[in-house]
Tab-separated table of C-alpha atoms and ligand atoms in Angstrom:
chain	number	residue	atom	x	y	z
A	1	MET	CA	-25.943	116.319	-37.444
A	2	ALA	CA	-26.567	119.498	-35.456
A	3	ASP	CA	-24.328	118.123	-32.704
A	4	ARG	CA	-21.461	117.554	-35.116
A	5	LYS	CA	-21.848	121.067	-36.471
A	6	ARG	CA	-21.810	122.435	-32.939
A	7	SER	CA	-18.657	120.539	-31.971
A	8	SER	CA	-16.748	121.639	-35.089
A	9	PHE	CA	-17.911	125.173	-34.361
A	10	SER	CA	-16.543	125.017	-30.797
A	11	LEU	CA	-13.308	123.616	-32.196
A	12	ALA	CA	-12.997	126.594	-34.554
A	13	LEU	CA	-13.663	128.933	-31.625
A	14	LEU	CA	-11.023	127.205	-29.533
A	15	ALA	CA	-8.511	127.496	-32.354
A	16	MET	CA	-9.284	131.207	-32.718
A	17	ALA	CA	-8.838	131.795	-28.983
A	18	ALA	CA	-5.523	129.907	-29.049
A	19	LEU	CA	-4.399	132.043	-31.997
A	20	ALA	CA	-5.339	135.197	-30.113
A	21	VAL	CA	-3.342	134.147	-27.054
A	22	LEU	CA	-0.395	133.212	-29.268
A	23	ALA	CA	-0.508	136.592	-31.026
A	24	ILE	CA	-0.603	138.475	-27.734
A	25	VAL	CA	2.323	136.477	-26.326
A	26	ALA	CA	4.338	136.727	-29.534
A	27	PHE	CA	3.942	140.477	-29.856
A	28	ALA	CA	4.163	141.434	-26.208
A	29	PRO	CA	7.287	143.553	-25.725
A	30	GLU	CA	8.436	141.625	-22.654
A	31	ALA	CA	8.383	138.327	-24.541
A	32	ALA	CA	10.337	139.937	-27.369
A	33	ARG	CA	12.859	141.231	-24.855
A	34	ALA	CA	13.461	137.808	-23.358
A	35	GLN	CA	14.005	136.436	-26.850
A	36	ALA	CA	16.396	139.258	-27.700
A	37	MET	CA	18.856	138.154	-25.012
A	38	THR	CA	20.374	135.650	-27.428
A	39	TYR	CA	20.484	138.109	-30.343
A	40	PRO	CA	22.448	141.224	-29.488
A	41	GLN	CA	21.791	143.353	-32.587
A	42	THR	CA	18.335	144.462	-31.545
A	43	THR	CA	16.361	147.662	-31.048
A	44	LEU	CA	14.567	146.022	-28.097
A	45	GLU	CA	17.568	146.387	-25.764
A	46	PRO	CA	18.192	150.154	-25.978
A	47	LYS	CA	21.439	151.386	-24.454
A	48	SER	CA	21.084	155.138	-25.029
A	49	GLU	CA	18.458	157.829	-24.504
A	50	VAL	CA	17.873	158.039	-28.269
A	51	ALA	CA	17.366	154.291	-28.741
A	52	ARG	CA	15.104	154.173	-25.674
A	53	SER	CA	12.874	156.971	-26.996
A	54	ILE	CA	12.402	154.947	-30.202
A	55	ASP	CA	11.776	151.712	-28.289
A	56	GLU	CA	9.119	153.464	-26.172
A	57	ILE	CA	7.179	154.379	-29.327
A	58	LEU	CA	7.287	150.731	-30.358
A	59	ASP	CA	6.066	149.630	-26.919
A	60	GLY	CA	3.193	152.131	-27.127
A	61	ILE	CA	2.176	150.934	-30.584
A	62	VAL	CA	2.320	147.275	-29.504
A	63	ILE	CA	-0.144	148.062	-26.688
A	64	TRP	CA	-2.492	149.755	-29.183
A	65	VAL	CA	-2.184	146.770	-31.507
A	66	ILE	CA	-3.076	144.335	-28.720
A	67	VAL	CA	-6.099	146.407	-27.620
A	68	ILE	CA	-7.362	146.674	-31.222
A	69	PHE	CA	-6.774	142.963	-31.832
A	70	VAL	CA	-8.762	141.969	-28.740
A	71	LEU	CA	-11.630	144.379	-29.566
A	72	VAL	CA	-11.925	143.322	-33.208
A	73	GLU	CA	-11.577	139.596	-32.541
A	74	GLY	CA	-13.985	139.908	-29.574
A	75	ALA	CA	-16.616	141.614	-31.747
A	76	LEU	CA	-16.087	138.941	-34.384
A	77	VAL	CA	-16.551	136.074	-31.916
A	78	VAL	CA	-19.666	137.666	-30.354
A	79	THR	CA	-21.155	138.229	-33.811
A	80	VAL	CA	-20.449	134.680	-34.920
A	81	LEU	CA	-22.004	133.274	-31.737
A	82	ARG	CA	-25.084	135.501	-31.482
A	83	PHE	CA	-26.056	135.990	-35.094
A	84	ARG	CA	-25.189	132.687	-36.707
A	85	ARG	CA	-27.869	130.927	-38.713
A	86	ARG	CA	-29.970	128.527	-36.652
A	87	PRO	CA	-32.096	125.667	-37.971
A	88	GLY	CA	-35.655	126.868	-38.504
A	89	GLY	CA	-34.661	130.502	-37.995
A	90	PRO	CA	-35.805	133.322	-40.300
A	91	ALA	CA	-33.961	133.968	-43.577
A	92	ALA	CA	-31.264	136.676	-43.505
A	93	LYS	CA	-32.604	140.190	-44.197
A	94	PRO	CA	-30.477	142.199	-46.661
A	95	ILE	CA	-29.816	145.766	-45.538
A	96	HIS	CA	-28.138	148.724	-47.220
A	97	GLY	CA	-25.270	149.938	-45.067
A	98	ASN	CA	-25.274	151.691	-41.706
A	99	THR	CA	-24.117	155.314	-41.663
A	100	ALA	CA	-23.055	155.341	-38.017
A	101	LEU	CA	-20.950	152.183	-38.484
A	102	GLU	CA	-19.377	153.452	-41.704
A	103	LEU	CA	-18.448	156.731	-40.039
A	104	GLY	CA	-17.124	154.876	-36.997
A	105	TRP	CA	-14.779	152.552	-38.840
A	106	THR	CA	-13.478	155.389	-41.008
A	107	LEU	CA	-12.845	157.767	-38.111
A	108	ALA	CA	-11.461	155.249	-35.606
A	109	PRO	CA	-8.378	154.292	-37.695
A	110	ALA	CA	-7.732	157.976	-38.460
A	111	ILE	CA	-7.773	158.778	-34.729
A	112	ILE	CA	-5.519	155.796	-33.928
A	113	LEU	CA	-3.026	156.871	-36.632
A	114	ALA	CA	-3.020	160.399	-35.211
A	115	LEU	CA	-2.350	159.027	-31.712
A	116	ILE	CA	0.643	157.073	-33.116
A	117	ALA	CA	1.864	160.035	-35.189
A	118	VAL	CA	2.012	162.580	-32.349
A	119	PRO	CA	4.656	160.820	-30.165
A	120	THR	CA	6.507	159.624	-33.285
A	121	VAL	CA	6.898	163.097	-34.786
A	122	LYS	CA	7.760	164.549	-31.370
A	123	THR	CA	10.535	161.950	-30.944
A	124	ILE	CA	11.866	162.530	-34.474
A	125	PHE	CA	12.220	166.257	-33.753
A	126	ALA	CA	13.747	165.691	-30.306
A	127	ASN	CA	16.352	163.286	-31.729
A	128	ALA	CA	17.141	165.563	-34.693
A	129	LYS	CA	17.957	168.490	-32.385
A	130	PRO	CA	21.559	169.509	-33.152
A	131	THR	CA	24.102	168.959	-30.407
A	132	THR	CA	27.850	169.444	-30.237
A	133	GLY	CA	28.183	166.559	-27.791
A	134	ASP	CA	31.140	165.816	-25.519
A	135	ILE	CA	33.046	164.141	-28.333
A	136	THR	CA	32.833	164.368	-32.132
A	137	VAL	CA	33.514	161.490	-34.524
A	138	ARG	CA	33.475	161.722	-38.327
A	139	VAL	CA	31.985	158.572	-39.809
A	140	ILE	CA	32.862	158.043	-43.471
A	141	GLY	CA	31.154	155.350	-45.510
A	142	HIS	CA	33.170	153.451	-48.109
A	143	GLN	CA	32.274	150.489	-50.318
A	144	TRP	CA	32.313	148.389	-48.050
A	145	TRP	CA	33.819	149.492	-44.784
A	146	TRP	CA	33.578	152.245	-42.192
A	147	GLU	CA	36.148	154.925	-41.439
A	148	PHE	CA	36.089	156.618	-38.021
A	149	GLN	CA	38.035	159.850	-37.519
A	150	TYR	CA	38.425	161.549	-34.149
A	151	PRO	CA	39.053	165.249	-34.930
A	152	GLY	CA	41.361	166.898	-32.432
A	153	LYS	CA	42.507	163.522	-31.105
A	154	GLY	CA	44.597	162.513	-34.129
A	155	VAL	CA	43.070	159.046	-34.228
A	156	LEU	CA	41.865	157.328	-37.394
A	157	THR	CA	40.470	153.829	-37.375
A	158	ALA	CA	38.206	151.489	-39.316
A	159	ASN	CA	35.157	149.332	-38.597
A	160	GLU	CA	35.412	149.942	-34.822
A	161	LEU	CA	33.871	152.970	-33.187
A	162	HIS	CA	35.348	153.360	-29.697
A	163	LEU	CA	33.372	155.606	-27.341
A	164	PRO	CA	33.508	156.679	-23.702
A	165	LEU	CA	30.623	155.687	-21.415
A	166	GLY	CA	28.152	158.417	-20.482
A	167	LYS	CA	29.539	161.018	-22.919
A	168	THR	CA	27.286	162.300	-25.673
A	169	VAL	CA	28.863	161.571	-29.045
A	170	ALA	CA	28.084	163.793	-32.037
A	171	LEU	CA	28.589	161.844	-35.255
A	172	GLU	CA	29.217	163.579	-38.582
A	173	LEU	CA	28.117	161.149	-41.264
A	174	GLU	CA	29.656	161.373	-44.738
A	175	SER	CA	30.265	159.111	-47.714
A	176	VAL	CA	32.977	159.027	-50.380
A	177	ASP	CA	31.078	156.947	-52.914
A	178	VAL	CA	27.411	155.935	-52.689
A	179	ILE	CA	24.670	156.253	-50.063
A	180	HIS	CA	25.204	154.073	-46.987
A	181	SER	CA	23.244	154.005	-43.742
A	182	PHE	CA	24.723	153.987	-40.251
A	183	TRP	CA	22.776	151.693	-37.947
A	184	VAL	CA	23.673	150.445	-34.507
A	185	PRO	CA	20.324	149.442	-33.001
A	186	ALA	CA	21.442	149.567	-29.365
A	187	PHE	CA	22.145	153.299	-29.657
A	188	ALA	CA	20.098	154.970	-32.395
A	189	GLY	CA	17.925	154.673	-35.450
A	190	LYS	CA	19.256	154.547	-38.999
A	191	LYS	CA	20.777	157.625	-40.621
A	192	ASP	CA	22.033	157.849	-44.201
A	193	LEU	CA	25.581	158.773	-45.212
A	194	ILE	CA	25.169	160.791	-48.398
A	195	PRO	CA	28.005	161.830	-50.750
A	196	GLY	CA	28.442	165.603	-50.755
A	197	ARG	CA	26.634	166.320	-47.505
A	198	THR	CA	27.093	165.819	-43.778
A	199	ASN	CA	24.334	164.237	-41.724
A	200	HIS	CA	24.275	164.332	-37.946
A	201	LEU	CA	23.423	161.783	-35.300
A	202	TRP	CA	24.014	161.807	-31.577
A	203	PHE	CA	23.497	159.556	-28.573
A	204	THR	CA	24.924	158.848	-25.127
A	205	PRO	CA	26.085	155.253	-24.505
A	206	GLU	CA	24.764	153.944	-21.181
A	207	ALA	CA	26.602	150.620	-20.987
A	208	THR	CA	30.126	149.421	-21.631
A	209	GLY	CA	30.750	146.522	-23.976
A	210	THR	CA	30.743	145.664	-27.653
A	211	PHE	CA	27.663	146.359	-29.773
A	212	SER	CA	27.194	145.422	-33.382
A	213	GLY	CA	26.004	147.594	-36.226
A	214	GLN	CA	25.842	147.417	-39.990
A	215	CYS	CA	25.072	149.322	-43.144
A	216	ALA	CA	21.313	149.580	-43.613
A	217	GLU	CA	21.071	150.959	-47.159
A	218	PHE	CA	21.787	148.862	-50.233
A	219	CYS	CA	25.157	150.107	-51.492
A	220	GLY	CA	26.443	147.484	-53.931
A	221	ALA	CA	27.699	143.928	-54.121
A	222	SER	CA	28.973	143.702	-50.542
A	223	HIS	CA	26.331	145.824	-48.804
A	224	ALA	CA	25.575	142.813	-46.608
A	225	ASN	CA	29.298	142.615	-45.702
A	226	MET	CA	29.527	146.106	-44.242
A	227	TYR	CA	29.532	145.612	-40.502
A	228	PHE	CA	31.046	147.545	-37.634
A	229	LYS	CA	31.312	147.380	-33.884
A	230	VAL	CA	30.756	150.060	-31.293
A	231	ILE	CA	33.012	149.470	-28.304
A	232	VAL	CA	32.078	151.481	-25.237
A	233	HIS	CA	34.788	151.981	-22.585
A	234	THR	CA	34.835	153.696	-19.219
A	235	PRO	CA	36.253	157.230	-19.721
A	236	GLU	CA	39.638	156.114	-18.280
A	237	GLU	CA	39.783	153.092	-20.580
A	238	PHE	CA	38.819	155.308	-23.496
A	239	ASP	CA	41.699	157.715	-22.776
A	240	ALA	CA	44.024	154.717	-22.617
A	241	TRP	CA	42.671	153.507	-25.976
A	242	VAL	CA	43.344	156.938	-27.539
A	243	ALA	CA	46.887	156.936	-26.126
A	244	GLN	CA	47.450	153.419	-27.440
A	245	GLN	CA	46.209	154.412	-30.914
A	246	LYS	CA	48.644	157.333	-30.986
A	247	ALA	CA	51.677	155.553	-29.539
A	248	PRO	CA	54.452	155.141	-32.115
A	249	VAL	CA	55.191	151.616	-33.309
A	250	PRO	CA	58.877	150.623	-33.314
A	251	ALA	CA	60.272	149.500	-36.688
A	252	PRO	CA	60.598	145.708	-36.960
A	253	ASP	CA	63.952	144.115	-36.181
A	254	SER	CA	65.920	144.194	-39.459
A	255	THR	CA	66.449	140.429	-39.618
A	256	SER	CA	62.837	139.521	-38.804
A	257	LEU	CA	60.096	138.262	-41.103
A	258	ALA	CA	58.193	141.452	-40.250
A	259	ALA	CA	61.041	143.579	-41.706
A	260	ARG	CA	60.777	141.552	-44.887
A	261	GLY	CA	56.999	142.201	-44.791
A	262	LEU	CA	57.598	145.950	-44.509
A	263	GLU	CA	59.717	145.705	-47.660
A	264	VAL	CA	56.946	143.865	-49.512
A	265	TYR	CA	54.462	146.464	-48.260
A	266	GLN	CA	56.561	149.391	-49.484
A	267	LYS	CA	57.474	147.882	-52.857
A	268	GLY	CA	54.000	146.576	-53.607
A	269	GLN	CA	50.731	148.307	-54.286
A	270	CYS	CA	49.685	148.419	-50.612
A	271	VAL	CA	51.072	151.953	-50.202
A	272	ALA	CA	48.717	153.351	-52.842
A	273	CYS	CA	45.608	152.698	-50.741
A	274	HIS	CA	46.630	152.324	-47.088
A	275	MET	CA	48.071	154.576	-44.425
A	276	ILE	CA	50.715	153.631	-41.887
A	277	ASP	CA	52.450	156.419	-39.967
A	278	GLY	CA	55.821	157.225	-41.534
A	279	VAL	CA	55.415	154.484	-44.163
A	280	SER	CA	52.512	155.209	-46.516
A	281	TYR	CA	49.752	157.756	-46.966
A	282	GLY	CA	47.028	156.119	-49.058
A	283	MET	CA	43.469	156.974	-48.072
A	284	LEU	CA	41.412	154.675	-50.320
A	285	GLY	CA	41.517	151.701	-47.977
A	286	PRO	CA	41.412	151.427	-44.185
A	287	ASN	CA	44.197	152.990	-42.137
A	288	LEU	CA	46.510	150.138	-41.086
A	289	ASN	CA	48.555	152.002	-38.493
A	290	LYS	CA	47.172	149.956	-35.578
A	291	VAL	CA	45.480	147.223	-37.558
A	292	ALA	CA	46.667	144.447	-35.221
A	293	LEU	CA	44.587	145.944	-32.386
A	294	ARG	CA	41.296	145.543	-34.222
A	295	GLN	CA	38.878	142.689	-33.547
A	296	THR	CA	37.928	142.154	-37.192
A	297	ILE	CA	39.092	142.758	-40.760
A	298	ALA	CA	37.350	143.258	-44.118
A	299	GLY	CA	34.548	145.511	-42.883
A	300	GLY	CA	33.793	143.342	-39.875
A	301	MET	CA	33.527	140.100	-41.883
A	302	PHE	CA	36.301	138.025	-40.286
A	303	PRO	CA	38.044	137.809	-36.905
A	304	ASN	CA	41.416	139.532	-37.110
A	305	ASP	CA	43.861	136.618	-36.953
A	306	GLU	CA	46.865	135.535	-39.030
A	307	LYS	CA	44.950	132.956	-41.040
A	308	ASN	CA	42.173	135.338	-42.077
A	309	MET	CA	44.603	138.188	-42.725
A	310	ALA	CA	46.674	135.937	-45.039
A	311	ALA	CA	43.590	134.732	-46.929
A	312	TRP	CA	42.397	138.312	-47.270
A	313	ILE	CA	45.713	139.640	-48.634
A	314	LYS	CA	46.005	136.658	-50.989
A	315	ASN	CA	42.651	137.184	-52.708
A	316	ALA	CA	40.230	139.649	-51.147
A	317	PRO	CA	37.589	139.647	-53.927
A	318	ALA	CA	37.219	135.872	-53.480
A	319	LEU	CA	36.155	136.476	-49.862
A	320	LYS	CA	34.140	139.650	-50.354
A	321	PRO	CA	32.259	140.191	-53.621
A	322	GLY	CA	33.248	143.432	-55.343
A	323	SER	CA	36.091	144.187	-52.920
A	324	LEU	CA	38.168	147.070	-54.246
A	325	MET	CA	41.301	145.425	-52.816
A	326	MET	CA	42.562	143.525	-55.829
A	327	ASN	CA	44.226	140.156	-55.969
A	328	MET	CA	47.876	141.206	-56.329
A	329	ASN	CA	49.135	137.693	-57.042
A	330	LEU	CA	51.581	137.732	-54.150
A	331	THR	CA	53.574	134.591	-53.358
A	332	ASP	CA	52.745	132.703	-50.161
A	333	GLN	CA	56.103	133.814	-48.715
A	334	ASP	CA	55.296	137.484	-49.393
A	335	VAL	CA	51.844	137.111	-47.866
A	336	GLU	CA	53.336	135.455	-44.767
A	337	ALA	CA	55.870	138.279	-44.411
A	338	LEU	CA	53.166	140.931	-44.869
A	339	VAL	CA	51.024	139.301	-42.181
A	340	ALA	CA	54.031	139.230	-39.815
A	341	PHE	CA	54.588	142.927	-40.483
A	342	LEU	CA	50.918	143.872	-39.990
A	343	ARG	CA	50.836	141.918	-36.686
A	344	THR	CA	53.480	144.363	-35.380
A	345	ARG	CA	51.137	147.311	-35.954
A	346	ARG	CA	49.778	147.513	-32.428
B	401	LIG	CU1	26.995	150.514	-47.237
B	401	LIG	CU2	25.062	149.196	-47.575
């Protein structure tokens, strides 16, 4: 009987030890990093000084958590082993508290919280320090897409924030409707876009490539469909991108399908909401001047190809709940012509 008890006890101990090892492996930052390689939208792969300062706080806290876990579980195991009830042993003696212990386990968490708070608050203040940066971009939140304006550069785009490598960008965050939150984990923490005020965020991209971000504040039916990309170029490539965005687009050949699409665009309701240089001046929807150069449409929901563009024009609310772009009941021929026209905007 006693033997069976002992073996089930050792089994429980073994299970606890295995759990402890699992917890340490699962929460160790390096393990998390390796896992993150297959999931690019992560705070664990910082690509700017701001994101790294936040990641370092997390690393520090994870170390504290591991130390506390080992100490508490260790004390638990020792207690279970040394003070468990033995056959023929004396009955347990009830006691009334222990002042030193009570003080200890009240003070220790307070000290640990203070040790976490000091670097956290320091980092918050350091990252909130105003900066003019090397380049300014106005970020405007809309239900449910992102507008990016480059003051002084005459560039206006949507759902794609293009930035030069190694230059500090100062973002001015605004909203035209409800509260959104700008979040691109590789570069910075979350910051709200609030109607009627301008919030600021800055960082310096340290790697070229495409990084994903999304809205991080519930903002209505398609909050979860409000994505964007940050595309970091070398400074030369960035200048070329700006030049390309500003280059005039020749009018479509008068006999082409695209010319017919331009007609549909001008006669229809498109002009009320969208902007195309020399054609229309709507500001409610995304600027379409260079729409064919973008990787995605519909607030980052779909790859920007002819099939998706046609489906989107045909019936946007069917693809994106709450979309403010109405179903305009266009014929398939009109949609096809519109797509042909929009493909020329590059
Ligand atoms: Cu915008 Cu959520």
